[in-house]
Short mmCIF file of N, CA and C in Angstrom, two decimals:
data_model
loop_
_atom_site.label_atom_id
_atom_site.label_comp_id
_atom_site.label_asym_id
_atom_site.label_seq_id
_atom_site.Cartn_x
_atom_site.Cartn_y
_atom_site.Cartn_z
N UNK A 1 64.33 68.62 -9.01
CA UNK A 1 64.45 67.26 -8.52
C UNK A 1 63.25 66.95 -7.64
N UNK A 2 62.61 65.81 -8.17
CA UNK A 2 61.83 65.25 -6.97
C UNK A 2 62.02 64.43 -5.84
N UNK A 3 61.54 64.27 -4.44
CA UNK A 3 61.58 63.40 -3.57
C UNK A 3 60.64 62.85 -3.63
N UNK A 4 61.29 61.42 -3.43
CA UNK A 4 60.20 60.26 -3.25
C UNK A 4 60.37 60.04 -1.83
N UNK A 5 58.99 59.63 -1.11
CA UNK A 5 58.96 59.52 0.03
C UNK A 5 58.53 57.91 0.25
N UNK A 6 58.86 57.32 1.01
CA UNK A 6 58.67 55.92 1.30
C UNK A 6 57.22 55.59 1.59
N UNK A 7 56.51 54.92 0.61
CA UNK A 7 55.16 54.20 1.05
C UNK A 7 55.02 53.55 2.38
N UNK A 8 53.40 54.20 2.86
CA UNK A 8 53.12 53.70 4.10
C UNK A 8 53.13 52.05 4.29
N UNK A 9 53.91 51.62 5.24
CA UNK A 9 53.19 49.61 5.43
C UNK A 9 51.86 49.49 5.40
N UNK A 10 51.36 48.54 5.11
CA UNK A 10 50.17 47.50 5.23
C UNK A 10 49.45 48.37 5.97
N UNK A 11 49.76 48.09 7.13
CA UNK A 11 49.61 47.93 8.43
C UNK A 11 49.08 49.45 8.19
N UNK A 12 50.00 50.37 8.26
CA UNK A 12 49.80 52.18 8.14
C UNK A 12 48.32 52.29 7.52
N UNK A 13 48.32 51.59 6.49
CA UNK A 13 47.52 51.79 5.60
C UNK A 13 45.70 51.13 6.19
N UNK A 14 45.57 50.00 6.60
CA UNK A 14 44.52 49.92 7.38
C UNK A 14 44.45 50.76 8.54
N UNK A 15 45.00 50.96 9.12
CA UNK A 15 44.20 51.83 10.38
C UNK A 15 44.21 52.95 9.88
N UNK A 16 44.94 53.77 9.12
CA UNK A 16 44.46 55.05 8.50
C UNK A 16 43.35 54.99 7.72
N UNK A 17 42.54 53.64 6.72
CA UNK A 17 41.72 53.83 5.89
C UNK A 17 40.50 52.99 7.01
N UNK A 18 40.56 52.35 7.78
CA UNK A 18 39.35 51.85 8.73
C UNK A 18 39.67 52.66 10.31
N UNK A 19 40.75 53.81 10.19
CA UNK A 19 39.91 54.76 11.25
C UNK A 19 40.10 54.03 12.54
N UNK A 20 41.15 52.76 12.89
CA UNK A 20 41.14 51.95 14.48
C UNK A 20 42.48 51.78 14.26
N UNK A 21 42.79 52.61 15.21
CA UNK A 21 44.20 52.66 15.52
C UNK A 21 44.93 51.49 15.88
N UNK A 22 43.83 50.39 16.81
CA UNK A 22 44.80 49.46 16.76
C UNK A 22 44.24 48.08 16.42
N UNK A 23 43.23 48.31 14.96
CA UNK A 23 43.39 47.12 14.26
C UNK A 23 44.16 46.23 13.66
N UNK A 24 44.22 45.36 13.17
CA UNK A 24 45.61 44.99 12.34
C UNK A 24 44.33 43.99 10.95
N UNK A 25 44.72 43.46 10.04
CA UNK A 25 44.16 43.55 9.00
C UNK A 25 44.31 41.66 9.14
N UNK A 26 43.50 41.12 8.62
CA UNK A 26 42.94 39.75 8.67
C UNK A 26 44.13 38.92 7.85
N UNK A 27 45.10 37.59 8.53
CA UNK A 27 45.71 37.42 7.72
C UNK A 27 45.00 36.81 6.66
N UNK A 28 45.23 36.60 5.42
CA UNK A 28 44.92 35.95 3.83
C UNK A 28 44.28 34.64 4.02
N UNK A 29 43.45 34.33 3.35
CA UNK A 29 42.86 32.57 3.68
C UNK A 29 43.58 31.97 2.65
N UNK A 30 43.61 30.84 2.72
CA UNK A 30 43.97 30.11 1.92
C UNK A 30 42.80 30.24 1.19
N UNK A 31 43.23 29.71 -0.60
CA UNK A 31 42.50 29.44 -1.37
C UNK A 31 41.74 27.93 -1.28
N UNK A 32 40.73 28.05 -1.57
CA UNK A 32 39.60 26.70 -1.51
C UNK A 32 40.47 25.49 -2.24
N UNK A 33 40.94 24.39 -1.72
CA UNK A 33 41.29 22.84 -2.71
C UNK A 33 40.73 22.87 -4.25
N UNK A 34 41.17 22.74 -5.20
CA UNK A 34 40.69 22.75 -6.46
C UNK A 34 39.56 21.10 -6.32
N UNK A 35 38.33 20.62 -6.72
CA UNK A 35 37.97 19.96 -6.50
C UNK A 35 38.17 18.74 -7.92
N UNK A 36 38.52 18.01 -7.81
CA UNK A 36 38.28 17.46 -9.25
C UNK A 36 37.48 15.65 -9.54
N UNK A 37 37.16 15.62 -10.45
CA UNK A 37 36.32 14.67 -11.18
C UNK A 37 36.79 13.59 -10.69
N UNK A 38 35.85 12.49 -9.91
CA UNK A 38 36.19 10.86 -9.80
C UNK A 38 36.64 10.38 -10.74
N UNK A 39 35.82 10.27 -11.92
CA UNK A 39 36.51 9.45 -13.27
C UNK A 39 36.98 10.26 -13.95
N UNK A 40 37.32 11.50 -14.39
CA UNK A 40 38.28 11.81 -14.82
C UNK A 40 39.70 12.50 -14.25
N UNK A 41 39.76 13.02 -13.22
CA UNK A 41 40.77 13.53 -12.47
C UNK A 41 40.82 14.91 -13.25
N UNK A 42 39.37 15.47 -13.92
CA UNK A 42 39.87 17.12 -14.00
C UNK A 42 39.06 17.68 -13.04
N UNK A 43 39.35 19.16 -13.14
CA UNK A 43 38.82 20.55 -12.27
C UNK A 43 37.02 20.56 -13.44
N UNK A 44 36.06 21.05 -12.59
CA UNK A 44 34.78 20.80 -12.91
C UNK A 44 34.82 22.03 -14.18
N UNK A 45 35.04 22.68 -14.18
CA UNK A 45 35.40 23.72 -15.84
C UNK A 45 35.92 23.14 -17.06
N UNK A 46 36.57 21.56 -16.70
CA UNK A 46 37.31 21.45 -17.97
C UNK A 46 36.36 19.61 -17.98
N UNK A 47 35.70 19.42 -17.32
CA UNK A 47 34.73 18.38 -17.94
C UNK A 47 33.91 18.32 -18.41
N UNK A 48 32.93 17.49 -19.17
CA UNK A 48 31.75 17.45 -20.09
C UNK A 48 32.24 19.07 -20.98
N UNK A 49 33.13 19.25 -22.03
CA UNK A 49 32.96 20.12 -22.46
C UNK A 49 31.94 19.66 -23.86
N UNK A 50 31.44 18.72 -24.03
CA UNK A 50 30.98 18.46 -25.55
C UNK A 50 29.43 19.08 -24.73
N UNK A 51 28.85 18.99 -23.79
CA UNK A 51 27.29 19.44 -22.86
C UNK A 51 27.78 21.02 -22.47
N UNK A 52 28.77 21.20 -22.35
CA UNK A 52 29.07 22.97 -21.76
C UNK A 52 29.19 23.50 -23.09
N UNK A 53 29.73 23.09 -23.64
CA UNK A 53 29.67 24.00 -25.14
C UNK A 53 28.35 24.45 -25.56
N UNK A 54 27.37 23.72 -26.28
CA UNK A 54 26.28 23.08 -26.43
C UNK A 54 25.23 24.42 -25.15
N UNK A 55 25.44 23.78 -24.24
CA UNK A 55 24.54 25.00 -23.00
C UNK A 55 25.15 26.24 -23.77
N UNK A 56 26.28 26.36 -23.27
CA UNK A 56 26.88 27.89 -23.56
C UNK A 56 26.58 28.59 -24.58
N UNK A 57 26.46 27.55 -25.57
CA UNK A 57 25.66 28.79 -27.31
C UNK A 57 24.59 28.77 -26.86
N UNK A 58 23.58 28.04 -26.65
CA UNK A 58 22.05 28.42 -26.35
C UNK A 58 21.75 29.35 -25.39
N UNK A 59 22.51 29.16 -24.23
CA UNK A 59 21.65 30.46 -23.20
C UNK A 59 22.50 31.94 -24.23
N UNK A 60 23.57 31.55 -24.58
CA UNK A 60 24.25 33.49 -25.26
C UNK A 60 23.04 33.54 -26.41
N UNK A 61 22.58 32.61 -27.55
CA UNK A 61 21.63 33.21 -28.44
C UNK A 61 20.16 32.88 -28.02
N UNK A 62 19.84 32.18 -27.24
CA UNK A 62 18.53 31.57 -27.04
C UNK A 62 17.95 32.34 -25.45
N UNK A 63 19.17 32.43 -24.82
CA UNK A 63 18.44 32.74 -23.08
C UNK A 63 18.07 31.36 -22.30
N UNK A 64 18.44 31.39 -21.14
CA UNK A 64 18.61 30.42 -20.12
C UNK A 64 17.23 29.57 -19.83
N UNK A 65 15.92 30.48 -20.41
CA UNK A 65 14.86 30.10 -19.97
C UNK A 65 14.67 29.14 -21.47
N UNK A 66 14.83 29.05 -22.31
CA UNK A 66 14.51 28.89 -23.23
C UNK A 66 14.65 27.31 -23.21
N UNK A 67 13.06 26.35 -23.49
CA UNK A 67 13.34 25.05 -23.58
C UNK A 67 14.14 24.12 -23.77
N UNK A 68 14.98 24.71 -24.98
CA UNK A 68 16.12 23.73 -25.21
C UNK A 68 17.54 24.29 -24.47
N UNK A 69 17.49 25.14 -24.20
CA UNK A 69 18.33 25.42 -23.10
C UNK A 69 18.41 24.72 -21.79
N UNK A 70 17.36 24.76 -21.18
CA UNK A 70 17.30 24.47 -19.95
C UNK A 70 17.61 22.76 -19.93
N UNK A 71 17.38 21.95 -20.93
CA UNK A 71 17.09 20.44 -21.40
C UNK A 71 19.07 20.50 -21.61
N UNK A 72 19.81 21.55 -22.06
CA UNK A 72 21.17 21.09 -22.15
C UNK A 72 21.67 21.42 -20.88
N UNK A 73 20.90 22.45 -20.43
CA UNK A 73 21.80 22.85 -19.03
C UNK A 73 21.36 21.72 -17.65
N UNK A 74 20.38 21.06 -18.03
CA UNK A 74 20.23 19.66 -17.31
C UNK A 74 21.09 18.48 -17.48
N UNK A 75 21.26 18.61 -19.02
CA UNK A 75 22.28 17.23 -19.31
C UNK A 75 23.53 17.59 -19.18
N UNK A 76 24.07 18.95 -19.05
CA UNK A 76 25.08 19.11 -18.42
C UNK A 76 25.49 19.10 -16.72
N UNK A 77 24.55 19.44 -16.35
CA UNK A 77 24.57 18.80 -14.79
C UNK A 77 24.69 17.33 -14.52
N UNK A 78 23.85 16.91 -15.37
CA UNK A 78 23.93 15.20 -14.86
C UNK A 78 25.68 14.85 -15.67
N UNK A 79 26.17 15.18 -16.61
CA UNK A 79 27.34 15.34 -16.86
C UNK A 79 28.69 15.06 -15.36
N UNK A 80 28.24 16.31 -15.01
CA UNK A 80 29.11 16.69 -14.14
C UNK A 80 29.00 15.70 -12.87
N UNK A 81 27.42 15.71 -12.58
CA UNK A 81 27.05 14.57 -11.49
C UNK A 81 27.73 13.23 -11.68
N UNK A 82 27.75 12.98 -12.77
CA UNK A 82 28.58 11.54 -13.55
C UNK A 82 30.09 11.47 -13.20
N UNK A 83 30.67 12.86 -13.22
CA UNK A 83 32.08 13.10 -13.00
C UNK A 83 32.46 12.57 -11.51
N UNK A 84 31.26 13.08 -10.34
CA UNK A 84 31.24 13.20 -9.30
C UNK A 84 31.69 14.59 -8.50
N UNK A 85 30.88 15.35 -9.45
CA UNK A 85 30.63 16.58 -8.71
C UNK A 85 29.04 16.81 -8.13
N UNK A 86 29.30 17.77 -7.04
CA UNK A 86 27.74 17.55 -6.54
C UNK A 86 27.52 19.20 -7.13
N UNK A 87 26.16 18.94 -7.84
CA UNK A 87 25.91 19.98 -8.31
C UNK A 87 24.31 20.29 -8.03
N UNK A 88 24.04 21.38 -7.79
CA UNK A 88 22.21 21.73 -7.24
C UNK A 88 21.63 21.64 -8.64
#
């Protein structure tokens, strides 16, 4: 027969693995607001997909540097800029 022994808390577990006896461990952040599109009301992943598609095959077979790449991955920014996302 085996004994199972009760797992250390949280708590046990940071100051035994960071070594400060009387740290206590950072509570959780909240996750960031999902941001989404003025005129369309989506999340910035699910707009301009006809310009993200389009980018996305060219940089996987062409590479990011590659002229016509860079010319979709522009018109997909201004895409998104259109949405009202701020994008660099």
């Amino acid at each position: 027969a085996y004994a199972i022994s009760p797992l250390p808390s949280q708590s046990q577990e940071f100051k035994t693995s960071m070594g400060q006896g009387q740290s206590t461990p950072a509570p959780p952040k909240a996750p960031p607001a999902q941001k989404v599109g003025i005129k369309s009301g989506k999340k910035i992943c699910c707009c301009c997909p006809e310009t993200k598609k389009a980018r996305d095959e060219c940089v996987v077979f062409k590479g990011e540097e590659d002229p016509d790449c860079v010319r979709l991955i522009e018109a997909h920014k201004a895409c998104l800029r259109a949405e009202g996302f701020d994008v660099k």
